[in-house]
Amino acid sequence: MSLRKKQLPAGPPAAVSMADLARELGVSMTTISRALSDHHSIGAATKQRVLKLAKKLNYQPNHLAAALRKGQSRLLGVVVPYIEGKFFPSVIQGIEQAASRAGFSVIVCQSHEDVQLERRNVETLLHAQVAGVLVSLARNTQQYQHFDKVRSRGIPLVFFDRIPPTGLVNSVVLDDHAGAYQATRHLLEQGCRRIAHLAGPQHLNIYQQRRQGYLDALATYGLAPDDELLNYSDMTLEDGAQAMRQWLALPQPPDSVFGAGDSVILGALQVLKSQGMRVPQDVALAGFSNEGFTAITEPQLTSVDQRCEEMGEAVVRLFLELSAAPEATFMQRQVVLQPELFIRGSSQQGVALPVATVA
């Protein structure tokens, strides 16, 4: 009795390499490489043989490998805290669109709000020999030495949104102070006077500036800040809910809340609705980021838009400026985008439809 071997289905054909072409023609890989790049040192007859065989075998050049052999690439490395919600995905979309127009591809890494992973992300991008590194810091990043290696290699480094506190960085930011000032001033214009603030970690520039904008708007109206109306957290939905429960238990609860993010404001809204409170009649709400859900809550949430895609495009433009003059003496460059306040039903009496206003 004979046993017949079962024939397995064939896998996809292996990609043809320059080594395969060289072996087939009996020449060196250097000859193949130069022939494919139309180098002047290779004769016309040899070039014709190489090109004919390459076409016959469907040879596809590996541009990335070639770039890495030269110690450079057309890759931009991006490090962000997370890819969820509206802000960072929209910024990345702006980065990818601008990078593509300039002939670059994009690698995206997530730090998941962890500085240790952020450090590994940077190492990964350096090993990939990216042409530039574009970073928004993790929530717990307070030491910045892991970016020194990027600078020491002469690789353009651009921070965006969340940036180091030192002024010696190139960055693209929103005018967070102006956005917070607009939102708080809007609440004041509605007659609110006990305005609570859901603040984020103050070592991050964005939350520091948003808190200051809130304080400055109060000062404009001659109001002193009330410490019991200031809550600091990591800006989650539950953080906002917990703070709102605590404020409602005060002898004199707030008549409005400005949040440095939209998730915390959503948490506050959920608590207010669960306790039968009316928004904005009993407590008015305003947030920051203009996340997608702000337009579908009941009522819709007033929020500051961060011009996400514009930020991504500005980051790439700044990278291109830096890469065009790699030997230039360092001069800090910062691009500041202006925010836009979208006024919706959560903050304005009798208004159900969103109205965009710009200060």
Tab-separated table of C-alpha atoms in Angstrom:
chain	number	residue	atom	x	y	z
A	1	MET	CA	0.000	0.000	0.000
A	2	SER	CA	1.389	3.375	-0.949
A	3	LEU	CA	0.834	6.527	0.996
A	4	ARG	CA	0.236	9.704	-0.946
A	5	LYS	CA	1.421	12.928	0.606
A	6	LYS	CA	-1.228	15.591	0.965
A	7	GLN	CA	-0.175	18.629	-1.017
A	8	LEU	CA	-0.568	21.867	0.906
A	9	PRO	CA	-1.845	24.940	-0.924
A	10	ALA	CA	0.941	27.106	-2.174
A	11	GLY	CA	1.522	30.362	-0.310
A	12	PRO	CA	2.030	33.705	-1.983
A	13	PRO	CA	5.157	33.865	-4.135
A	14	ALA	CA	8.197	35.342	-2.430
A	15	ALA	CA	9.096	38.882	-3.436
A	16	VAL	CA	11.921	39.137	-5.947
A	17	SER	CA	14.996	40.860	-4.505
A	18	MET	CA	18.031	42.542	-6.046
A	19	ALA	CA	20.017	39.483	-4.964
A	20	ASP	CA	17.747	37.314	-7.149
A	21	LEU	CA	18.350	39.576	-10.141
A	22	ALA	CA	22.102	39.580	-9.536
A	23	ARG	CA	22.206	35.764	-9.258
A	24	GLU	CA	20.152	35.315	-12.433
A	25	LEU	CA	22.393	37.628	-14.479
A	26	GLY	CA	25.672	36.656	-12.844
A	27	VAL	CA	26.563	40.194	-11.783
A	28	SER	CA	27.000	41.967	-8.438
A	29	MET	CA	24.176	43.578	-6.425
A	30	THR	CA	25.997	46.885	-6.848
A	31	THR	CA	25.624	46.550	-10.607
A	32	ILE	CA	21.925	45.756	-10.224
A	33	SER	CA	21.397	48.708	-7.903
A	34	ARG	CA	23.203	51.143	-10.167
A	35	ALA	CA	21.438	49.864	-13.278
A	36	LEU	CA	18.021	50.311	-11.657
A	37	SER	CA	18.916	53.861	-10.605
A	38	ASP	CA	20.259	54.678	-14.098
A	39	HIS	CA	23.775	55.308	-12.772
A	40	HIS	CA	26.220	56.675	-15.371
A	41	SER	CA	28.812	53.972	-14.586
A	42	ILE	CA	26.648	51.172	-16.019
A	43	GLY	CA	26.582	50.617	-19.788
A	44	ALA	CA	23.383	50.794	-21.788
A	45	ALA	CA	23.409	47.073	-22.674
A	46	THR	CA	23.717	46.003	-19.030
A	47	LYS	CA	20.993	48.422	-17.947
A	48	GLN	CA	18.721	46.973	-20.635
A	49	ARG	CA	19.331	43.387	-19.442
A	50	VAL	CA	18.636	44.320	-15.820
A	51	LEU	CA	15.468	46.245	-16.596
A	52	LYS	CA	14.162	43.477	-18.862
A	53	LEU	CA	14.672	40.825	-16.185
A	54	ALA	CA	13.220	43.072	-13.460
A	55	LYS	CA	10.059	43.525	-15.529
A	56	LYS	CA	9.830	39.820	-16.327
A	57	LEU	CA	10.116	38.806	-12.649
A	58	ASN	CA	7.908	41.703	-11.447
A	59	TYR	CA	10.636	43.131	-9.232
A	60	GLN	CA	9.360	45.843	-6.844
A	61	PRO	CA	12.031	48.075	-5.270
A	62	ASN	CA	12.034	48.393	-1.474
A	63	HIS	CA	12.320	52.145	-1.086
A	64	LEU	CA	12.263	52.003	2.706
A	65	ALA	CA	15.165	49.562	2.872
A	66	ALA	CA	17.125	51.707	0.452
A	67	ALA	CA	16.504	54.799	2.538
A	68	LEU	CA	17.552	53.060	5.736
A	69	ARG	CA	20.781	51.864	4.102
A	70	LYS	CA	21.533	55.524	3.430
A	71	GLY	CA	20.756	56.415	7.058
A	72	GLN	CA	17.638	58.384	6.233
A	73	SER	CA	13.979	57.820	5.438
A	74	ARG	CA	10.846	59.593	4.336
A	75	LEU	CA	9.126	58.666	7.578
A	76	LEU	CA	7.758	60.905	10.300
A	77	GLY	CA	7.345	59.437	13.773
A	78	VAL	CA	4.388	60.594	15.873
A	79	VAL	CA	3.929	59.904	19.598
A	80	VAL	CA	0.523	60.633	21.156
A	81	PRO	CA	-0.986	59.739	24.553
A	82	TYR	CA	-3.881	57.797	23.014
A	83	ILE	CA	-5.950	57.424	19.848
A	84	GLU	CA	-9.565	57.820	20.897
A	85	GLY	CA	-12.141	60.576	20.955
A	86	LYS	CA	-11.830	63.358	18.419
A	87	PHE	CA	-8.721	65.366	19.196
A	88	PHE	CA	-5.702	63.121	18.592
A	89	PRO	CA	-7.216	61.144	15.668
A	90	SER	CA	-8.058	64.461	13.974
A	91	VAL	CA	-4.576	65.878	14.619
A	92	ILE	CA	-3.051	62.697	13.179
A	93	GLN	CA	-5.282	63.022	10.135
A	94	GLY	CA	-3.958	66.553	9.612
A	95	ILE	CA	-0.390	65.301	10.043
A	96	GLU	CA	-0.877	62.469	7.550
A	97	GLN	CA	-2.460	64.719	4.925
A	98	ALA	CA	0.294	67.330	5.138
A	99	ALA	CA	3.027	64.681	5.311
A	100	SER	CA	1.678	62.898	2.242
A	101	ARG	CA	1.683	66.128	0.239
A	102	ALA	CA	5.336	66.569	1.198
A	103	GLY	CA	6.248	62.993	0.227
A	104	PHE	CA	6.446	61.518	3.733
A	105	SER	CA	4.740	58.570	5.403
A	106	VAL	CA	3.776	58.487	9.093
A	107	ILE	CA	4.392	56.019	11.929
A	108	VAL	CA	2.095	56.538	14.943
A	109	CYS	CA	2.930	55.321	18.468
A	110	GLN	CA	0.753	55.555	21.589
A	111	SER	CA	2.221	56.207	25.034
A	112	HIS	CA	-1.069	55.352	26.767
A	113	GLU	CA	-0.344	58.242	29.159
A	114	ASP	CA	2.782	56.422	30.422
A	115	VAL	CA	6.192	58.107	30.310
A	116	GLN	CA	8.000	54.738	30.305
A	117	LEU	CA	6.189	53.691	27.153
A	118	GLU	CA	6.769	57.153	25.732
A	119	ARG	CA	10.522	56.596	26.155
A	120	ARG	CA	10.284	53.251	24.353
A	121	ASN	CA	8.264	54.880	21.573
A	122	VAL	CA	11.048	57.404	21.014
A	123	GLU	CA	13.686	54.622	20.903
A	124	THR	CA	11.570	52.684	18.390
A	125	LEU	CA	11.306	55.705	16.115
A	126	LEU	CA	15.042	56.373	16.319
A	127	HIS	CA	15.755	52.752	15.333
A	128	ALA	CA	13.441	53.258	12.352
A	129	GLN	CA	15.631	56.241	11.400
A	130	VAL	CA	12.684	58.600	11.038
A	131	ALA	CA	13.264	61.987	9.468
A	132	GLY	CA	11.387	63.777	12.256
A	133	VAL	CA	9.756	63.148	15.641
A	134	LEU	CA	6.424	64.801	16.499
A	135	VAL	CA	5.284	64.435	20.125
A	136	SER	CA	2.395	65.204	22.461
A	137	LEU	CA	3.456	64.344	26.009
A	138	ALA	CA	1.959	61.651	28.247
A	139	ARG	CA	0.033	62.811	31.297
A	140	ASN	CA	2.763	61.740	33.746
A	141	THR	CA	5.784	63.013	31.794
A	142	GLN	CA	7.755	65.408	33.982
A	143	GLN	CA	11.306	64.509	32.908
A	144	TYR	CA	12.369	65.142	29.326
A	145	GLN	CA	15.874	63.701	28.943
A	146	HIS	CA	14.677	60.962	26.565
A	147	PHE	CA	14.267	63.631	23.881
A	148	ASP	CA	17.929	64.663	24.120
A	149	LYS	CA	18.958	61.758	21.874
A	150	VAL	CA	16.602	63.007	19.152
A	151	ARG	CA	18.206	66.453	19.265
A	152	SER	CA	21.749	65.051	19.436
A	153	ARG	CA	21.194	63.183	16.160
A	154	GLY	CA	20.045	66.367	14.450
A	155	ILE	CA	16.531	65.019	13.916
A	156	PRO	CA	13.862	67.758	13.895
A	157	LEU	CA	11.722	67.505	17.034
A	158	VAL	CA	8.325	69.207	17.229
A	159	PHE	CA	5.982	69.091	20.236
A	160	PHE	CA	2.274	69.776	19.916
A	161	ASP	CA	-0.606	70.423	22.311
A	162	ARG	CA	1.130	69.037	25.428
A	163	ILE	CA	4.646	70.454	25.493
A	164	PRO	CA	7.556	70.641	27.978
A	165	PRO	CA	7.555	73.694	30.276
A	166	THR	CA	10.970	74.852	29.078
A	167	GLY	CA	10.888	77.461	26.348
A	168	LEU	CA	13.672	75.788	24.360
A	169	VAL	CA	11.381	73.640	22.211
A	170	ASN	CA	9.694	73.940	18.845
A	171	SER	CA	5.959	73.525	19.213
A	172	VAL	CA	2.441	73.961	17.889
A	173	VAL	CA	-0.192	74.789	20.493
A	174	LEU	CA	-3.684	76.130	20.868
A	175	ASP	CA	-4.151	79.338	22.815
A	176	ASP	CA	-5.669	77.376	25.706
A	177	HIS	CA	-5.783	80.445	27.916
A	178	ALA	CA	-7.914	82.305	25.360
A	179	GLY	CA	-10.247	79.326	24.930
A	180	ALA	CA	-10.825	78.987	28.688
A	181	TYR	CA	-11.269	82.745	29.023
A	182	GLN	CA	-13.909	82.733	26.263
A	183	ALA	CA	-15.840	79.846	27.821
A	184	THR	CA	-15.777	81.316	31.341
A	185	ARG	CA	-16.658	84.798	30.076
A	186	HIS	CA	-19.611	83.301	28.207
A	187	LEU	CA	-20.911	81.769	31.467
A	188	LEU	CA	-20.449	85.116	33.201
A	189	GLU	CA	-22.391	86.832	30.427
A	190	GLN	CA	-25.279	84.431	31.106
A	191	GLY	CA	-25.434	85.749	34.667
A	192	CYS	CA	-23.485	82.916	36.324
A	193	ARG	CA	-21.370	83.930	39.312
A	194	ARG	CA	-20.506	80.719	41.207
A	195	ILE	CA	-18.552	79.073	38.411
A	196	ALA	CA	-16.803	75.829	39.369
A	197	HIS	CA	-13.791	74.555	37.442
A	198	LEU	CA	-12.871	70.963	36.636
A	199	ALA	CA	-9.098	71.307	36.239
A	200	GLY	CA	-6.521	68.850	34.924
A	201	PRO	CA	-2.953	68.038	36.099
A	202	GLN	CA	-1.217	71.388	36.486
A	203	HIS	CA	2.241	70.236	35.335
A	204	LEU	CA	0.766	69.969	31.821
A	205	ASN	CA	0.748	73.272	29.951
A	206	ILE	CA	-2.742	72.844	28.523
A	207	TYR	CA	-4.480	72.450	31.882
A	208	GLN	CA	-2.362	75.128	33.517
A	209	GLN	CA	-3.325	77.611	30.806
A	210	ARG	CA	-6.995	76.653	30.897
A	211	ARG	CA	-7.119	77.168	34.666
A	212	GLN	CA	-5.451	80.560	34.285
A	213	GLY	CA	-7.931	81.584	31.605
A	214	TYR	CA	-10.773	80.696	33.966
A	215	LEU	CA	-9.205	82.710	36.805
A	216	ASP	CA	-8.533	85.713	34.582
A	217	ALA	CA	-12.130	85.777	33.330
A	218	LEU	CA	-13.376	85.781	36.935
A	219	ALA	CA	-10.981	88.633	37.728
A	220	THR	CA	-12.318	90.635	34.789
A	221	TYR	CA	-15.727	90.536	36.483
A	222	GLY	CA	-14.249	91.344	39.897
A	223	LEU	CA	-14.792	87.828	41.245
A	224	ALA	CA	-12.313	86.084	43.524
A	225	PRO	CA	-11.761	82.317	43.008
A	226	ASP	CA	-13.371	80.004	45.563
A	227	ASP	CA	-11.108	77.051	46.455
A	228	GLU	CA	-14.075	74.761	47.130
A	229	LEU	CA	-15.156	75.275	43.515
A	230	LEU	CA	-11.806	74.102	42.103
A	231	ASN	CA	-11.381	70.367	41.499
A	232	TYR	CA	-8.173	68.776	40.160
A	233	SER	CA	-8.256	65.343	38.518
A	234	ASP	CA	-7.154	63.202	35.578
A	235	MET	CA	-10.143	64.491	33.607
A	236	THR	CA	-12.156	61.277	33.304
A	237	LEU	CA	-15.939	60.986	33.129
A	238	GLU	CA	-16.029	59.566	36.664
A	239	ASP	CA	-13.835	62.422	37.928
A	240	GLY	CA	-16.428	64.881	36.655
A	241	ALA	CA	-19.298	62.920	38.184
A	242	GLN	CA	-17.615	62.676	41.576
A	243	ALA	CA	-16.803	66.396	41.663
A	244	MET	CA	-20.368	67.310	40.689
A	245	ARG	CA	-21.801	65.169	43.492
A	246	GLN	CA	-19.497	66.917	45.987
A	247	TRP	CA	-20.458	70.386	44.739
A	248	LEU	CA	-24.184	69.660	44.891
A	249	ALA	CA	-23.754	68.752	48.557
A	250	LEU	CA	-22.392	72.240	49.387
A	251	PRO	CA	-24.593	74.732	51.247
A	252	GLN	CA	-24.265	76.939	48.167
A	253	PRO	CA	-23.705	74.772	45.049
A	254	PRO	CA	-22.237	76.247	41.882
A	255	ASP	CA	-24.554	77.751	39.297
A	256	SER	CA	-22.241	76.662	36.463
A	257	VAL	CA	-19.203	74.521	35.684
A	258	PHE	CA	-16.374	75.051	33.213
A	259	GLY	CA	-14.392	71.887	32.502
A	260	ALA	CA	-10.898	71.743	31.002
A	261	GLY	CA	-12.089	68.752	28.984
A	262	ASP	CA	-15.371	67.366	27.652
A	263	SER	CA	-15.355	63.963	29.380
A	264	VAL	CA	-15.426	65.532	32.848
A	265	ILE	CA	-18.283	67.810	31.790
A	266	LEU	CA	-20.189	64.787	30.483
A	267	GLY	CA	-19.766	63.167	33.904
A	268	ALA	CA	-21.118	66.316	35.563
A	269	LEU	CA	-24.076	66.370	33.159
A	270	GLN	CA	-24.976	62.765	33.951
A	271	VAL	CA	-25.056	63.476	37.700
A	272	LEU	CA	-27.177	66.606	37.243
A	273	LYS	CA	-29.712	64.743	35.127
A	274	SER	CA	-29.816	61.798	37.559
A	275	GLN	CA	-30.718	64.210	40.363
A	276	GLY	CA	-33.429	65.981	38.391
A	277	MET	CA	-31.426	69.192	37.921
A	278	ARG	CA	-32.102	71.317	34.832
A	279	VAL	CA	-29.251	72.272	32.496
A	280	PRO	CA	-28.661	75.188	32.004
A	281	GLN	CA	-31.437	76.638	34.200
A	282	ASP	CA	-30.083	75.201	37.471
A	283	VAL	CA	-26.465	74.598	36.475
A	284	ALA	CA	-24.900	75.730	33.179
A	285	LEU	CA	-22.054	73.698	31.650
A	286	ALA	CA	-19.162	74.407	29.269
A	287	GLY	CA	-16.293	72.128	28.270
A	288	PHE	CA	-13.147	72.045	26.180
A	289	SER	CA	-12.227	69.999	23.057
A	290	ASN	CA	-15.532	69.940	21.144
A	291	GLU	CA	-15.624	66.137	21.130
A	292	GLY	CA	-18.146	64.519	18.808
A	293	PHE	CA	-20.524	63.596	21.618
A	294	THR	CA	-20.991	67.264	22.626
A	295	ALA	CA	-23.422	67.744	19.729
A	296	ILE	CA	-25.598	64.715	20.568
A	297	THR	CA	-26.082	65.017	24.340
A	298	GLU	CA	-29.298	66.441	25.775
A	299	PRO	CA	-28.821	69.315	25.991
A	300	GLN	CA	-25.938	69.745	23.579
A	301	LEU	CA	-22.724	70.822	25.320
A	302	THR	CA	-21.017	74.172	24.850
A	303	SER	CA	-17.322	73.539	24.174
A	304	VAL	CA	-14.085	75.081	22.888
A	305	ASP	CA	-12.923	73.685	19.554
A	306	GLN	CA	-9.172	73.012	19.244
A	307	ARG	CA	-8.758	73.189	15.444
A	308	CYS	CA	-7.380	69.659	15.410
A	309	GLU	CA	-6.594	69.102	11.727
A	310	GLU	CA	-5.108	72.586	11.430
A	311	MET	CA	-2.806	71.706	14.321
A	312	GLY	CA	-1.630	68.547	12.547
A	313	GLU	CA	-0.910	70.427	9.339
A	314	ALA	CA	0.944	73.166	11.244
A	315	VAL	CA	3.109	70.525	12.963
A	316	VAL	CA	4.257	69.174	9.588
A	317	ARG	CA	4.896	72.665	8.221
A	318	LEU	CA	7.099	73.415	11.221
A	319	PHE	CA	8.977	70.127	10.738
A	320	LEU	CA	9.615	71.033	7.089
A	321	GLU	CA	10.966	74.443	8.127
A	322	LEU	CA	13.340	72.823	10.610
A	323	SER	CA	14.516	70.134	8.187
A	324	ALA	CA	15.210	72.750	5.500
A	325	ALA	CA	17.835	74.398	7.727
A	326	PRO	CA	19.390	71.583	9.810
A	327	GLU	CA	22.620	73.487	10.507
A	328	ALA	CA	20.949	76.704	11.629
A	329	THR	CA	21.488	78.018	15.152
A	330	PHE	CA	18.572	76.971	17.350
A	331	MET	CA	15.815	79.548	17.475
A	332	GLN	CA	12.605	78.647	19.235
A	333	ARG	CA	9.610	78.455	16.939
A	334	GLN	CA	6.081	78.264	18.306
A	335	VAL	CA	2.875	78.278	16.281
A	336	VAL	CA	-0.191	79.359	18.284
A	337	LEU	CA	-3.644	78.538	16.918
A	338	GLN	CA	-6.719	80.474	18.000
A	339	PRO	CA	-9.643	78.555	19.572
A	340	GLU	CA	-13.313	78.763	18.693
A	341	LEU	CA	-16.150	78.584	21.222
A	342	PHE	CA	-19.232	76.635	20.124
A	343	ILE	CA	-22.180	77.839	22.196
A	344	ARG	CA	-24.893	75.217	22.645
A	345	GLY	CA	-27.871	74.531	24.864
A	346	SER	CA	-25.951	73.505	28.013
A	347	SER	CA	-24.931	77.081	28.756
A	348	GLN	CA	-27.427	79.467	27.206
A	349	GLN	CA	-31.021	79.963	28.340
A	350	GLY	CA	-33.541	79.226	25.625
A	351	VAL	CA	-30.947	78.293	22.977
A	352	ALA	CA	-31.236	74.802	21.475
A	353	LEU	CA	-29.320	75.200	18.237
A	354	PRO	CA	-25.510	75.466	18.201
A	355	VAL	CA	-24.107	78.882	17.380
A	356	ALA	CA	-20.392	79.239	16.586
A	357	THR	CA	-18.758	82.408	17.867
A	358	VAL	CA	-15.184	83.559	17.666
A	359	ALA	CA	-13.713	85.993	20.169
